[in-house]
């Protein structure tokens, strides 16, 4: 799949944008998105943007279209076939998840639909479950549109940052800057993920903790990771190569 994608996107700009549309659509489609390495594909496409081989705003635009198509098809699949889906063995095995999702959709539909778009396992399921639970289209539409606008750049950005970093002139400390950039990206990702776990536990949507990430550990790991991410961001901002990196990144984001 990835080899086919690489071949496709190197043919022309039109094919590159078609690849973005397909990836965002399939990644959002009910259940199909569970089978695809969508995050890896989005990062690869972002690296093409960062290296200047594809425009940021055209990719963002077709990404929004792909998200909306995938989510609304999934929503109407859930709405139309809700009786059959309720009896489906796959969902019956995950009845606890279905119950928690139903509870959250009724109590906090905005946050559930919006945040669910950014979480891999729930992205292709939340719209279908919303349809199954007959969440009114107007209540689904607003958070879904916001999510589809903000999700493509968020998932393309790691690849964009990496692609821009590769274009930094070979200077004495360029390798050190790239390692600092990677460490900062990992710390920020970890901080966001841990904060998401904190939110899940406080909202009652987290599964019963039976692994290493217990509530007691999460209580100190989340603020510590946020602190380390902040320090790393500050060090990155003060790095001598940061002005060069900002200029290259601005050129990409400015089209």
GROMACS .gro file of C-alpha atoms in nm:
model
  255
    1UNK     CA    1   0.000   0.000   0.000
    2UNK     CA    2   0.275   0.246   0.094
    3UNK     CA    3   0.480   0.158  -0.219
    4UNK     CA    4   0.172   0.219  -0.434
    5UNK     CA    5   0.113   0.549  -0.257
    6UNK     CA    6   0.472   0.662  -0.314
    7UNK     CA    7   0.444   0.576  -0.683
    8UNK     CA    8   0.113   0.759  -0.711
    9UNK     CA    9   0.218   1.082  -0.549
   10UNK     CA   10   0.538   1.121  -0.751
   11UNK     CA   11   0.352   1.127  -1.084
   12UNK     CA   12   0.198   1.476  -1.067
   13UNK     CA   13   0.037   1.729  -0.836
   14UNK     CA   14  -0.308   1.602  -0.934
   15UNK     CA   15  -0.217   1.248  -0.832
   16UNK     CA   16  -0.065   1.375  -0.508
   17UNK     CA   17  -0.386   1.553  -0.415
   18UNK     CA   18  -0.585   1.244  -0.515
   19UNK     CA   19  -0.370   1.044  -0.271
   20UNK     CA   20  -0.451   1.291   0.008
   21UNK     CA   21  -0.822   1.265  -0.075
   22UNK     CA   22  -0.815   0.884  -0.074
   23UNK     CA   23  -0.617   0.856   0.249
   24UNK     CA   24  -0.834   1.101   0.442
   25UNK     CA   25  -1.153   0.942   0.304
   26UNK     CA   26  -1.056   0.581   0.379
   27UNK     CA   27  -0.909   0.675   0.718
   28UNK     CA   28  -1.247   0.827   0.810
   29UNK     CA   29  -1.467   0.553   0.665
   30UNK     CA   30  -1.645   0.324   0.911
   31UNK     CA   31  -1.425   0.028   1.010
   32UNK     CA   32  -1.204   0.063   0.700
   33UNK     CA   33  -0.995   0.320   0.886
   34UNK     CA   34  -0.909   0.056   1.147
   35UNK     CA   35  -0.725  -0.148   0.883
   36UNK     CA   36  -0.514   0.130   0.732
   37UNK     CA   37  -0.187   0.279   0.864
   38UNK     CA   38  -0.347   0.620   0.817
   39UNK     CA   39  -0.117   0.809   1.052
   40UNK     CA   40   0.194   0.683   0.871
   41UNK     CA   41   0.041   0.775   0.535
   42UNK     CA   42  -0.051   1.125   0.652
   43UNK     CA   43   0.300   1.183   0.784
   44UNK     CA   44   0.444   1.066   0.450
   45UNK     CA   45   0.219   1.306   0.263
   46UNK     CA   46   0.316   1.583   0.502
   47UNK     CA   47   0.684   1.518   0.428
   48UNK     CA   48   0.609   1.581   0.059
   49UNK     CA   49   0.458   1.917   0.154
   50UNK     CA   50   0.757   2.000   0.374
   51UNK     CA   51   0.998   1.919   0.093
   52UNK     CA   52   0.808   2.149  -0.145
   53UNK     CA   53   0.664   1.877  -0.372
   54UNK     CA   54   0.299   1.954  -0.286
   55UNK     CA   55   0.115   2.268  -0.176
   56UNK     CA   56  -0.006   2.289   0.183
   57UNK     CA   57  -0.339   2.458   0.119
   58UNK     CA   58  -0.451   2.237  -0.175
   59UNK     CA   59  -0.368   1.929   0.038
   60UNK     CA   60  -0.560   2.078   0.332
   61UNK     CA   61  -0.861   2.149   0.111
   62UNK     CA   62  -0.889   1.800  -0.038
   63UNK     CA   63  -0.821   1.656   0.308
   64UNK     CA   64  -1.128   1.836   0.442
   65UNK     CA   65  -1.337   1.694   0.157
   66UNK     CA   66  -1.210   1.341   0.223
   67UNK     CA   67  -1.286   1.368   0.595
   68UNK     CA   68  -1.638   1.497   0.539
   69UNK     CA   69  -1.719   1.228   0.282
   70UNK     CA   70  -1.588   0.948   0.503
   71UNK     CA   71  -1.757   1.072   0.820
   72UNK     CA   72  -2.098   1.139   0.669
   73UNK     CA   73  -2.107   0.811   0.477
   74UNK     CA   74  -2.019   0.638   0.806
   75UNK     CA   75  -2.290   0.836   0.987
   76UNK     CA   76  -2.560   0.734   0.739
   77UNK     CA   77  -2.440   0.372   0.740
   78UNK     CA   78  -2.495   0.371   1.115
   79UNK     CA   79  -2.832   0.546   1.078
   80UNK     CA   80  -2.960   0.320   0.798
   81UNK     CA   81  -2.836  -0.015   0.930
   82UNK     CA   82  -2.849   0.050   1.304
   83UNK     CA   83  -3.069  -0.252   1.378
   84UNK     CA   84  -2.833  -0.491   1.200
   85UNK     CA   85  -2.525  -0.328   1.346
   86UNK     CA   86  -2.655  -0.360   1.702
   87UNK     CA   87  -2.669  -0.736   1.646
   88UNK     CA   88  -2.326  -0.753   1.485
   89UNK     CA   89  -2.089  -0.977   1.681
   90UNK     CA   90  -1.799  -0.729   1.652
   91UNK     CA   91  -1.995  -0.455   1.830
   92UNK     CA   92  -2.141  -0.699   2.080
   93UNK     CA   93  -1.786  -0.791   2.182
   94UNK     CA   94  -1.725  -0.419   2.241
   95UNK     CA   95  -2.055  -0.346   2.411
   96UNK     CA   96  -1.879  -0.166   2.699
   97UNK     CA   97  -1.717   0.074   2.453
   98UNK     CA   98  -2.051   0.122   2.278
   99UNK     CA   99  -2.220   0.204   2.610
  100UNK     CA  100  -1.951   0.458   2.707
  101UNK     CA  101  -1.968   0.617   2.362
  102UNK     CA  102  -2.346   0.642   2.381
  103UNK     CA  103  -2.321   0.805   2.723
  104UNK     CA  104  -2.063   1.057   2.603
  105UNK     CA  105  -2.252   1.137   2.282
  106UNK     CA  106  -2.565   1.220   2.480
  107UNK     CA  107  -2.385   1.416   2.753
  108UNK     CA  108  -2.097   1.577   2.561
  109UNK     CA  109  -2.165   1.524   2.192
  110UNK     CA  110  -1.949   1.819   2.083
  111UNK     CA  111  -1.636   1.700   2.265
  112UNK     CA  112  -1.692   1.332   2.178
  113UNK     CA  113  -1.729   1.386   1.804
  114UNK     CA  114  -1.452   1.647   1.788
  115UNK     CA  115  -1.191   1.474   2.005
  116UNK     CA  116  -1.280   1.132   1.864
  117UNK     CA  117  -1.161   1.248   1.522
  118UNK     CA  118  -0.807   1.287   1.656
  119UNK     CA  119  -0.789   0.943   1.820
  120UNK     CA  120  -0.696   0.659   1.584
  121UNK     CA  121  -0.921   0.375   1.707
  122UNK     CA  122  -1.228   0.597   1.747
  123UNK     CA  123  -1.193   0.805   1.429
  124UNK     CA  124  -1.367   0.559   1.193
  125UNK     CA  125  -1.618   0.447   1.459
  126UNK     CA  126  -1.760   0.760   1.624
  127UNK     CA  127  -1.958   0.879   1.316
  128UNK     CA  128  -2.108   0.533   1.263
  129UNK     CA  129  -2.198   0.500   1.632
  130UNK     CA  130  -2.350   0.850   1.625
  131UNK     CA  131  -2.573   0.737   1.340
  132UNK     CA  132  -2.663   0.414   1.519
  133UNK     CA  133  -2.765   0.613   1.827
  134UNK     CA  134  -2.971   0.849   1.607
  135UNK     CA  135  -2.781   1.158   1.713
  136UNK     CA  136  -2.957   1.438   1.519
  137UNK     CA  137  -2.760   1.547   1.210
  138UNK     CA  138  -2.749   1.910   1.328
  139UNK     CA  139  -2.582   1.804   1.655
  140UNK     CA  140  -2.332   1.590   1.465
  141UNK     CA  141  -2.259   1.845   1.193
  142UNK     CA  142  -2.097   2.128   1.392
  143UNK     CA  143  -1.825   1.928   1.578
  144UNK     CA  144  -1.773   1.711   1.270
  145UNK     CA  145  -1.707   2.010   1.044
  146UNK     CA  146  -1.470   2.163   1.300
  147UNK     CA  147  -1.287   1.830   1.331
  148UNK     CA  148  -1.259   1.782   0.956
  149UNK     CA  149  -1.114   2.132   0.918
  150UNK     CA  150  -0.855   2.093   1.194
  151UNK     CA  151  -0.759   1.725   1.159
  152UNK     CA  152  -0.574   1.725   0.822
  153UNK     CA  153  -0.317   1.993   0.913
  154UNK     CA  154  -0.268   1.838   1.258
  155UNK     CA  155  -0.180   1.498   1.109
  156UNK     CA  156   0.013   1.639   0.813
  157UNK     CA  157   0.219   1.869   1.036
  158UNK     CA  158   0.467   1.610   1.174
  159UNK     CA  159   0.564   1.517   0.819
  160UNK     CA  160   0.580   1.884   0.719
  161UNK     CA  161   0.812   1.962   1.010
  162UNK     CA  162   1.034   1.666   0.920
  163UNK     CA  163   1.039   1.760   0.551
  164UNK     CA  164   1.138   2.118   0.628
  165UNK     CA  165   1.411   1.999   0.867
  166UNK     CA  166   1.572   1.799   0.586
  167UNK     CA  167   1.613   2.120   0.385
  168UNK     CA  168   1.812   2.298   0.656
  169UNK     CA  169   2.158   2.386   0.520
  170UNK     CA  170   2.435   2.153   0.635
  171UNK     CA  171   2.584   2.355   0.918
  172UNK     CA  172   2.793   2.256   1.217
  173UNK     CA  173   2.501   2.203   1.452
  174UNK     CA  174   2.229   2.102   1.207
  175UNK     CA  175   2.223   1.742   1.334
  176UNK     CA  176   2.187   1.860   1.692
  177UNK     CA  177   1.897   2.082   1.591
  178UNK     CA  178   1.724   1.793   1.413
  179UNK     CA  179   1.759   1.566   1.718
  180UNK     CA  180   1.622   1.843   1.941
  181UNK     CA  181   1.331   1.887   1.700
  182UNK     CA  182   1.257   1.514   1.711
  183UNK     CA  183   1.275   1.502   2.092
  184UNK     CA  184   1.046   1.804   2.118
  185UNK     CA  185   0.792   1.648   1.881
  186UNK     CA  186   0.788   1.323   2.082
  187UNK     CA  187   0.749   1.508   2.413
  188UNK     CA  188   0.465   1.723   2.279
  189UNK     CA  189   0.292   1.413   2.139
  190UNK     CA  190   0.336   1.233   2.472
  191UNK     CA  191   0.201   1.531   2.667
  192UNK     CA  192  -0.108   1.554   2.447
  193UNK     CA  193  -0.169   1.179   2.475
  194UNK     CA  194  -0.136   1.181   2.854
  195UNK     CA  195  -0.368   1.481   2.886
  196UNK     CA  196  -0.617   1.289   2.672
  197UNK     CA  197  -0.594   0.997   2.915
  198UNK     CA  198  -0.653   1.235   3.207
  199UNK     CA  199  -0.963   1.372   3.033
  200UNK     CA  200  -1.093   1.020   2.967
  201UNK     CA  201  -1.052   0.918   3.329
  202UNK     CA  202  -1.220   1.231   3.461
  203UNK     CA  203  -1.508   1.199   3.213
  204UNK     CA  204  -1.559   0.832   3.293
  205UNK     CA  205  -1.492   0.707   2.938
  206UNK     CA  206  -1.162   0.532   3.011
  207UNK     CA  207  -1.158   0.157   3.042
  208UNK     CA  208  -1.084   0.004   3.381
  209UNK     CA  209  -0.709   0.051   3.439
  210UNK     CA  210  -0.539  -0.289   3.435
  211UNK     CA  211  -0.202  -0.195   3.283
  212UNK     CA  212   0.095   0.014   3.386
  213UNK     CA  213  -0.082   0.349   3.333
  214UNK     CA  214  -0.271   0.361   3.659
  215UNK     CA  215  -0.446   0.680   3.780
  216UNK     CA  216  -0.169   0.733   4.040
  217UNK     CA  217   0.103   0.719   3.776
  218UNK     CA  218  -0.094   0.934   3.536
  219UNK     CA  219  -0.133   1.197   3.806
  220UNK     CA  220   0.242   1.274   3.803
  221UNK     CA  221   0.339   1.161   3.452
  222UNK     CA  222   0.105   1.403   3.274
  223UNK     CA  223   0.229   1.727   3.439
  224UNK     CA  224   0.593   1.610   3.423
  225UNK     CA  225   0.569   1.540   3.048
  226UNK     CA  226   0.396   1.874   2.990
  227UNK     CA  227   0.679   2.047   3.179
  228UNK     CA  228   0.950   1.865   2.981
  229UNK     CA  229   0.771   1.945   2.654
  230UNK     CA  230   0.759   2.313   2.750
  231UNK     CA  231   1.131   2.318   2.836
  232UNK     CA  232   1.217   2.142   2.511
  233UNK     CA  233   1.007   2.388   2.310
  234UNK     CA  234   1.184   2.678   2.479
  235UNK     CA  235   1.527   2.530   2.404
  236UNK     CA  236   1.423   2.472   2.043
  237UNK     CA  237   1.304   2.831   2.011
  238UNK     CA  238   1.639   2.964   2.138
  239UNK     CA  239   1.848   2.742   1.908
  240UNK     CA  240   2.065   2.938   1.658
  241UNK     CA  241   1.917   2.747   1.362
  242UNK     CA  242   1.558   2.822   1.463
  243UNK     CA  243   1.534   3.142   1.252
  244UNK     CA  244   1.644   2.943   0.944
  245UNK     CA  245   1.390   2.672   1.021
  246UNK     CA  246   1.111   2.924   1.078
  247UNK     CA  247   1.186   3.091   0.746
  248UNK     CA  248   1.174   2.761   0.556
  249UNK     CA  249   0.855   2.657   0.735
  250UNK     CA  250   0.691   2.991   0.663
  251UNK     CA  251   0.771   2.953   0.295
  252UNK     CA  252   0.591   2.618   0.291
  253UNK     CA  253   0.287   2.735   0.490
  254UNK     CA  254   0.264   3.059   0.295
  255UNK     CA  255   0.230   2.867  -0.030
   0.00000   0.00000   0.00000
